[in-house]
Short mmCIF file of C-alpha atoms and ligand atoms in Angstrom, two decimals:
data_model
loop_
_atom_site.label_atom_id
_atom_site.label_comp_id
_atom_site.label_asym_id
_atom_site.label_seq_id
_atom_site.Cartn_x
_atom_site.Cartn_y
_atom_site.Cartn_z
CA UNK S 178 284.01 192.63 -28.53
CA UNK S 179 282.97 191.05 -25.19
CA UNK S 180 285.26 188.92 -23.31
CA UNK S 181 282.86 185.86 -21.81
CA UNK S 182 284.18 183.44 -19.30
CA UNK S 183 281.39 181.48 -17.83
CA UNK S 184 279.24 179.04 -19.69
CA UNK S 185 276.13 181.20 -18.33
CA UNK S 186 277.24 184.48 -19.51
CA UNK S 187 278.14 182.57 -23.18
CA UNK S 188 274.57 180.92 -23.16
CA UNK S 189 272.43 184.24 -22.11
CA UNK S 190 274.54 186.12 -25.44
CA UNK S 191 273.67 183.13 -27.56
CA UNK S 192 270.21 182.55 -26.34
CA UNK S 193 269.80 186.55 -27.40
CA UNK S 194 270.87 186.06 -31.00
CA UNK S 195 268.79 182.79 -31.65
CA UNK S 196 265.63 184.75 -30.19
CA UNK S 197 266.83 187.20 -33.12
CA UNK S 198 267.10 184.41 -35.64
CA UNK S 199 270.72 185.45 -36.19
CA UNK S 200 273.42 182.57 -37.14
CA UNK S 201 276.42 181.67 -35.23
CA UNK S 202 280.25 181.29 -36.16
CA UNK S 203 282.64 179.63 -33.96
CA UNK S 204 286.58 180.13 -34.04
CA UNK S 205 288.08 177.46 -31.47
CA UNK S 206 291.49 178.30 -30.52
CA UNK S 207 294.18 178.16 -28.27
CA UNK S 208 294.93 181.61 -28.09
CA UNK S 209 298.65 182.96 -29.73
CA UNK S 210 297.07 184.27 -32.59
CA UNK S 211 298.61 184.48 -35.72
CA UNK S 212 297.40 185.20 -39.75
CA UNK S 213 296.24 182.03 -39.78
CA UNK S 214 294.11 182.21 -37.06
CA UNK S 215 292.51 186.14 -38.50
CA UNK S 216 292.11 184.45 -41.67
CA UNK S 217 289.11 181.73 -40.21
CA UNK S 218 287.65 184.87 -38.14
CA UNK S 219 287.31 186.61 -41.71
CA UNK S 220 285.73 183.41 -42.92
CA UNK S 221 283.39 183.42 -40.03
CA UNK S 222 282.40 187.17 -40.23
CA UNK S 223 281.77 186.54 -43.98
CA UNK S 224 279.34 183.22 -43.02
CA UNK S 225 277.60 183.79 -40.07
CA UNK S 226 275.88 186.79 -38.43
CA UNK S 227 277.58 186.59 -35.15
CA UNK S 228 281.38 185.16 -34.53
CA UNK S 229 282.17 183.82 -30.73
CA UNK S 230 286.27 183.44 -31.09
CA UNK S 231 287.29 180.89 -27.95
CA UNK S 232 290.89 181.07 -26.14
CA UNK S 233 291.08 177.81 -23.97
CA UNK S 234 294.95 175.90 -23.78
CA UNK S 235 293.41 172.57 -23.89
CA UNK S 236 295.23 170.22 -20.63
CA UNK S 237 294.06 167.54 -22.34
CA UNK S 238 295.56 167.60 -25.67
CA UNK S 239 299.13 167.92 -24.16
CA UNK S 240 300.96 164.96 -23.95
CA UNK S 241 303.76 166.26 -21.31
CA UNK S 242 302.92 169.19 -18.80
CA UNK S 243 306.15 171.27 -19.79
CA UNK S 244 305.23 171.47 -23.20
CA UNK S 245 301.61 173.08 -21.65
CA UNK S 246 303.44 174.72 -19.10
CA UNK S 247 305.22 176.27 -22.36
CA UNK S 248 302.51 176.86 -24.56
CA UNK S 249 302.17 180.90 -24.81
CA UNK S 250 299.63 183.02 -23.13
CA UNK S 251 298.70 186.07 -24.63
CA UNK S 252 295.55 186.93 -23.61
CA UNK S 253 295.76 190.93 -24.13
CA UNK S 254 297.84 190.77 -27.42
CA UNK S 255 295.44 188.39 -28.77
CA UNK S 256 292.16 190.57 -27.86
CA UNK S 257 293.85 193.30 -29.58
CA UNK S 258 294.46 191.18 -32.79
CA UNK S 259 291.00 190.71 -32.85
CA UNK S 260 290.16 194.02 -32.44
CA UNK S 261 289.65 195.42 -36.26
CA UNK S 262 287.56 192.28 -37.09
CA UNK S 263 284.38 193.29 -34.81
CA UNK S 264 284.39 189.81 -33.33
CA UNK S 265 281.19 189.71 -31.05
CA UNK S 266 282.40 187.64 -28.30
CA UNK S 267 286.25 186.56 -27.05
CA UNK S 268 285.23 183.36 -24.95
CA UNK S 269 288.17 182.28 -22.99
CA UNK S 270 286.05 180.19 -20.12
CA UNK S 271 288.06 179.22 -16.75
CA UNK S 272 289.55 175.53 -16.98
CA UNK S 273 286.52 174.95 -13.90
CA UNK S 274 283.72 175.81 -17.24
CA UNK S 275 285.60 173.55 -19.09
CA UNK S 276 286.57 170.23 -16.94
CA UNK S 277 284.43 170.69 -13.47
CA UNK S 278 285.14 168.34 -10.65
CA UNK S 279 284.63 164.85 -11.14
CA UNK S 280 284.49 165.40 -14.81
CA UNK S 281 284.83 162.14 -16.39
CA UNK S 282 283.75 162.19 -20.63
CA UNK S 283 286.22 161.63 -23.16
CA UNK S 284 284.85 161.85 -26.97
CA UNK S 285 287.08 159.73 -29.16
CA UNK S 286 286.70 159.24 -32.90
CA UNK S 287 288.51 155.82 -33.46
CA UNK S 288 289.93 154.92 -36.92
CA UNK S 289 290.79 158.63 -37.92
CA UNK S 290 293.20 159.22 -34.82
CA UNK S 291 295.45 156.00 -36.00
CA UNK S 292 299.18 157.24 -37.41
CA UNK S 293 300.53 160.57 -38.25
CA UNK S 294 300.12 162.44 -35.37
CA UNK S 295 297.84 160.46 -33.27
CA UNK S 296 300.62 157.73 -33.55
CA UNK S 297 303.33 160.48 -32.24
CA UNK S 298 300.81 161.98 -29.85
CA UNK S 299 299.00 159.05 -27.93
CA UNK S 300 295.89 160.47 -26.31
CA UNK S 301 296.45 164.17 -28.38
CA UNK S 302 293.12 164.12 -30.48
CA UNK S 303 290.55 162.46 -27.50
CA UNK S 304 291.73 165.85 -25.92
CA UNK S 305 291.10 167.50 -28.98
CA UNK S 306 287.92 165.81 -29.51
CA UNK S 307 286.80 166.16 -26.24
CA UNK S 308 287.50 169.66 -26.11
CA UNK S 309 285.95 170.89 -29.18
CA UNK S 310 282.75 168.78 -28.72
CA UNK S 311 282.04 170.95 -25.56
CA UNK S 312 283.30 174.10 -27.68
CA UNK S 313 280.39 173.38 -30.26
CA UNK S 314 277.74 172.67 -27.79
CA UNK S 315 278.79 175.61 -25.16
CA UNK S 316 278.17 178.10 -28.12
CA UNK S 317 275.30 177.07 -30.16
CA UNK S 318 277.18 177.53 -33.20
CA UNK S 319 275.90 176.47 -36.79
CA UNK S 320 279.76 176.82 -38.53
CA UNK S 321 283.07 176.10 -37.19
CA UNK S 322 286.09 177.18 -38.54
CA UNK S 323 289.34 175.12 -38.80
CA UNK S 324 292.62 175.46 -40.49
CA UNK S 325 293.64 172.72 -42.94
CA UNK S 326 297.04 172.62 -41.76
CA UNK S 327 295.86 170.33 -39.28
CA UNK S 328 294.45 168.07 -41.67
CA UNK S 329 294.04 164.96 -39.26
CA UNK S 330 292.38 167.17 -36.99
CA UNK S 331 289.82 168.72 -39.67
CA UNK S 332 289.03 165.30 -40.18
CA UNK S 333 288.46 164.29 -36.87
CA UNK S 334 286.56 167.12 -36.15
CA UNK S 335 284.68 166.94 -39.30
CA UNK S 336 283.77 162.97 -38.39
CA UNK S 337 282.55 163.86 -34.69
CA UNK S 338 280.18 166.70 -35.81
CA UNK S 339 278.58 163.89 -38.17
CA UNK S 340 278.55 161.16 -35.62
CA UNK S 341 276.85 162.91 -33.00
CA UNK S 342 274.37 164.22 -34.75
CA UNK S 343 275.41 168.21 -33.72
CA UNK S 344 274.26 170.69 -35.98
CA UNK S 345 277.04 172.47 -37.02
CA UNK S 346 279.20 172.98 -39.86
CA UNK S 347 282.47 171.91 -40.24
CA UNK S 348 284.10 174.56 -42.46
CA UNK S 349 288.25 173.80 -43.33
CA UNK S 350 290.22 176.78 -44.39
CA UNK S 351 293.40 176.87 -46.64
CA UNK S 352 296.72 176.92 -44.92
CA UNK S 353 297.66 180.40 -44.40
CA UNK S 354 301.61 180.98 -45.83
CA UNK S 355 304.48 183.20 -45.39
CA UNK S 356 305.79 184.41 -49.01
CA UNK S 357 308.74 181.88 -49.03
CA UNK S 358 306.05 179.06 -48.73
CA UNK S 359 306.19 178.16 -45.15
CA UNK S 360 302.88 177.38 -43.37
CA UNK S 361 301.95 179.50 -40.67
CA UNK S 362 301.98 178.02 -36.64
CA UNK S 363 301.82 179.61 -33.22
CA UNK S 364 305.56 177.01 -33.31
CA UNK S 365 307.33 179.18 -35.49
CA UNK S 366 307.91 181.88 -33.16
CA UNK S 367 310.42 179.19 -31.53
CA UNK S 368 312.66 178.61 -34.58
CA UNK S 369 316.15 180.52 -34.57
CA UNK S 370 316.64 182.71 -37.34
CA UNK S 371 318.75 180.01 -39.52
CA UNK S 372 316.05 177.42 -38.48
CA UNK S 373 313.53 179.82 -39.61
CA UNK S 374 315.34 180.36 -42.54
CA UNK S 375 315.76 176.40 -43.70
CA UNK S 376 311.94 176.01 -42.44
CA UNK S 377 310.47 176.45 -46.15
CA UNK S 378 312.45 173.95 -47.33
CA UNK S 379 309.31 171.46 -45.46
CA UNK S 380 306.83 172.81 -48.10
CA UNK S 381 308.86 172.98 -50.89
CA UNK S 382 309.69 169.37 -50.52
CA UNK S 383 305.58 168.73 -50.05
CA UNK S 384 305.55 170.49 -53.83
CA UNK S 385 307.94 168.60 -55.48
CA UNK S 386 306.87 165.40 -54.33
CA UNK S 387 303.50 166.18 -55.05
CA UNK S 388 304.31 167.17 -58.52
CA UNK S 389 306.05 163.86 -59.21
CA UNK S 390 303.97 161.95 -57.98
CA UNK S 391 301.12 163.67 -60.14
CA UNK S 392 303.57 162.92 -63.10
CA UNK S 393 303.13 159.08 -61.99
CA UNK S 394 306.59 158.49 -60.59
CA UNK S 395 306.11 155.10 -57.80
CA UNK S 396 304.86 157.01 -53.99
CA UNK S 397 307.79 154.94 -52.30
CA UNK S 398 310.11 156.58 -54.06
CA UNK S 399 309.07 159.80 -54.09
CA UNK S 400 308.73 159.86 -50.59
CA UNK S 401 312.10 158.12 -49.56
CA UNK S 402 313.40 161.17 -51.68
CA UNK S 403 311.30 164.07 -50.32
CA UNK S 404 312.31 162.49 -46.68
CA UNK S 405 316.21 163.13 -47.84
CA UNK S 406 315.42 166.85 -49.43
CA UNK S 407 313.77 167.59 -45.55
CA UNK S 408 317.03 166.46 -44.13
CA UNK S 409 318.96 167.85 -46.71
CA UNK S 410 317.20 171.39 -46.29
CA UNK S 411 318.25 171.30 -42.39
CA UNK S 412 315.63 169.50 -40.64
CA UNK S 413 316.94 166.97 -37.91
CA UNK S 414 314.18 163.96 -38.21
CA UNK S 415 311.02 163.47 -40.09
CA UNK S 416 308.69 161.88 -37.90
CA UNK S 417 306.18 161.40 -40.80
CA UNK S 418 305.43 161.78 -44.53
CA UNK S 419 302.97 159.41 -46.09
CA UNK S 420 300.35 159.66 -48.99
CA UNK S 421 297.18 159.30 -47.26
CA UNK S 422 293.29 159.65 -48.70
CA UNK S 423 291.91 162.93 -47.63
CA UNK S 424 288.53 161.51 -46.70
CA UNK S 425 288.93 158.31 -44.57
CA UNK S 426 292.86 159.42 -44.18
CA UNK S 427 293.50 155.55 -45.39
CA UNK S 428 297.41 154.80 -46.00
CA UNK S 429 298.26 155.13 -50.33
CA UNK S 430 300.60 153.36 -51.94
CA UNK S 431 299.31 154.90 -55.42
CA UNK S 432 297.77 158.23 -56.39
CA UNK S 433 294.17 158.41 -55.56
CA UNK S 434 292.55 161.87 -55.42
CA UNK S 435 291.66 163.56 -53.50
CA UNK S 436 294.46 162.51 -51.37
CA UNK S 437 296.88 164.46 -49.19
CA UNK S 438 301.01 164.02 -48.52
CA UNK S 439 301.14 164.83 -44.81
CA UNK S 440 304.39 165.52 -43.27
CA UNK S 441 305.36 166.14 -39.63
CA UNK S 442 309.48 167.04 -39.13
CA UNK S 443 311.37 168.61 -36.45
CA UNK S 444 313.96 171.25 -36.62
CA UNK S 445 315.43 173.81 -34.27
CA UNK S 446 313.77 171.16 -31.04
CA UNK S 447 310.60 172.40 -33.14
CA UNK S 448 307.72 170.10 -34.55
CA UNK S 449 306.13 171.45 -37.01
CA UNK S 450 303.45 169.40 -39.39
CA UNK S 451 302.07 170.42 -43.07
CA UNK S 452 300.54 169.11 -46.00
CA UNK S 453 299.20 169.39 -49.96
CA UNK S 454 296.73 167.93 -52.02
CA UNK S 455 297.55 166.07 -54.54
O1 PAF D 188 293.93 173.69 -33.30
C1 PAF D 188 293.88 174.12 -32.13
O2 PAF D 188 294.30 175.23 -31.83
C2 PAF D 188 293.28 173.23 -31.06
O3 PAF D 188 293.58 171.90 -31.28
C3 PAF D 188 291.76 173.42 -30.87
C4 PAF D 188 291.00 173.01 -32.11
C5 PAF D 188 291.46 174.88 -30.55
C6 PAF D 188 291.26 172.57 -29.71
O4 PAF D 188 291.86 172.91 -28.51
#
């Protein structure tokens, strides 16, 4: 695997593949890699020929600088993770290859980014978008690989690739889960061990509400009573749980499929967002 840092060293490896008519895969993340993460590189070495992984933490998707100043580096444990999966390229460009002087372009898919997190997170997924439009056109890729924990995100991403016309892919994975049900994040590292130990009480709530719901019990109720089973299980607010279409992400007040219940809920000074499909 070669580690890549400048946009000209990324473009002469990617201009050498597509003069060899091979296919690209692209893995954007933020580095702290976990399961979830090795689980899209496996779907990427199984769809395209070559598989660029990127490591950028993203300025502009952090609403306050101490939660970036926070966010984990771990550049060398990382490269080793990736080590057994005979990733081609580890591009992990300099903030300069990312957001040069006078940069001034923000990409911003309106409609999608209203609610859930975007309404917790003001200015979260232009950063995102922004970010991962560059990503997509810095590698040449033809597939992208994205969890579907981060449904609103998928989406998002999903809706730029179509509205601007870049020819690529937009692949969603399932949410990779410990055995007791809870999703995995590069978060959960922060939990204390009795927070970590009430944390799949998020998912099983998502089950059980989905499950009723699915029986036809009324979504208001459902939720007001999956809110008080997160509480009850030892979480300390629930910023967010709401029945939403999986497509255009519109607000439900009755089942509609596919739809999604989407849930974002703190614990431990932790945030930590999942979902199901109903
Ligand atoms: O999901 C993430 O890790 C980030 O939001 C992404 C897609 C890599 C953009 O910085």
């Amino acid at each position: 695997m070669k580690i890549i840092r400048t946009r000209a060293d990324l473009r002469a490896a990617t201009a050498a593949w597509r003069q060899a008519g091979e296919s690209i895969g692209v893995v954007p993340t933020m580095g702290a890699l976990h399961e979830g993460h090795l689980s899209l590189v496996t779907a990427a070495k199984s769809t395209a020929d070559r598989v660029i992984v990127t490591l950028f933490v993203n300025p502009r998707q952090f609403n306050n600088a101490a939660d970036l100043a926070a966010y984990p580096r771990t550049e060398t444990s990382d490269a080793e993770k990736l080590g057994p999966f005979a990733v081609d390229v580890l591009y992990i460009p300099d903030p300069d290859q990312m957001y040069p002087k006078g940069f001034a372009t923000t990409v911003s898919v309106g409609g999608l980014d209203q609610g859930l997190c975007g309404a917790h997170r003001p200015g979260h997924f232009d950063g995102v978008a922004t970010v991962v439009t560059k990503l997509f056109i810095q590698t040449d890729a033809d597939a992208a690989f994205f969890g579907e924990k981060d449904f609103q995100q998928l989406q998002i991403v999903r809706t730029l690739a179509r509205d601007l016309d870049l020819h690529i892919r937009v692949i969603g994975c399932p949410t990779v889960r410990e055995a007791d049900g809870f999703a995995l994040s590069s978060r959960n590292v922060r939990l204390g061990s009795k927070a970590r130990a009430d944390a799949p009480g998020l998912y099983r709530a998502l089950q059980a509400a989905a499950a009723r719901i699915n029986a036809g019990d009324p979504v208001a109720d459902v939720i007001g009573a999956a809110r008080a089973a997160i509480l009850a299980a030892g979480y300390t607010e629930v910023e967010y749980l709401e029945l939403r279409s999986e497509d255009g992400l519109e607000p439900l007040t009755a089942p509609r499929t596919p739809a999604r219940l989407l849930v974002a809920a703190w614990i431990d000074g932790v945030r930590l967002i999942d979902n199901i499909r109903l």
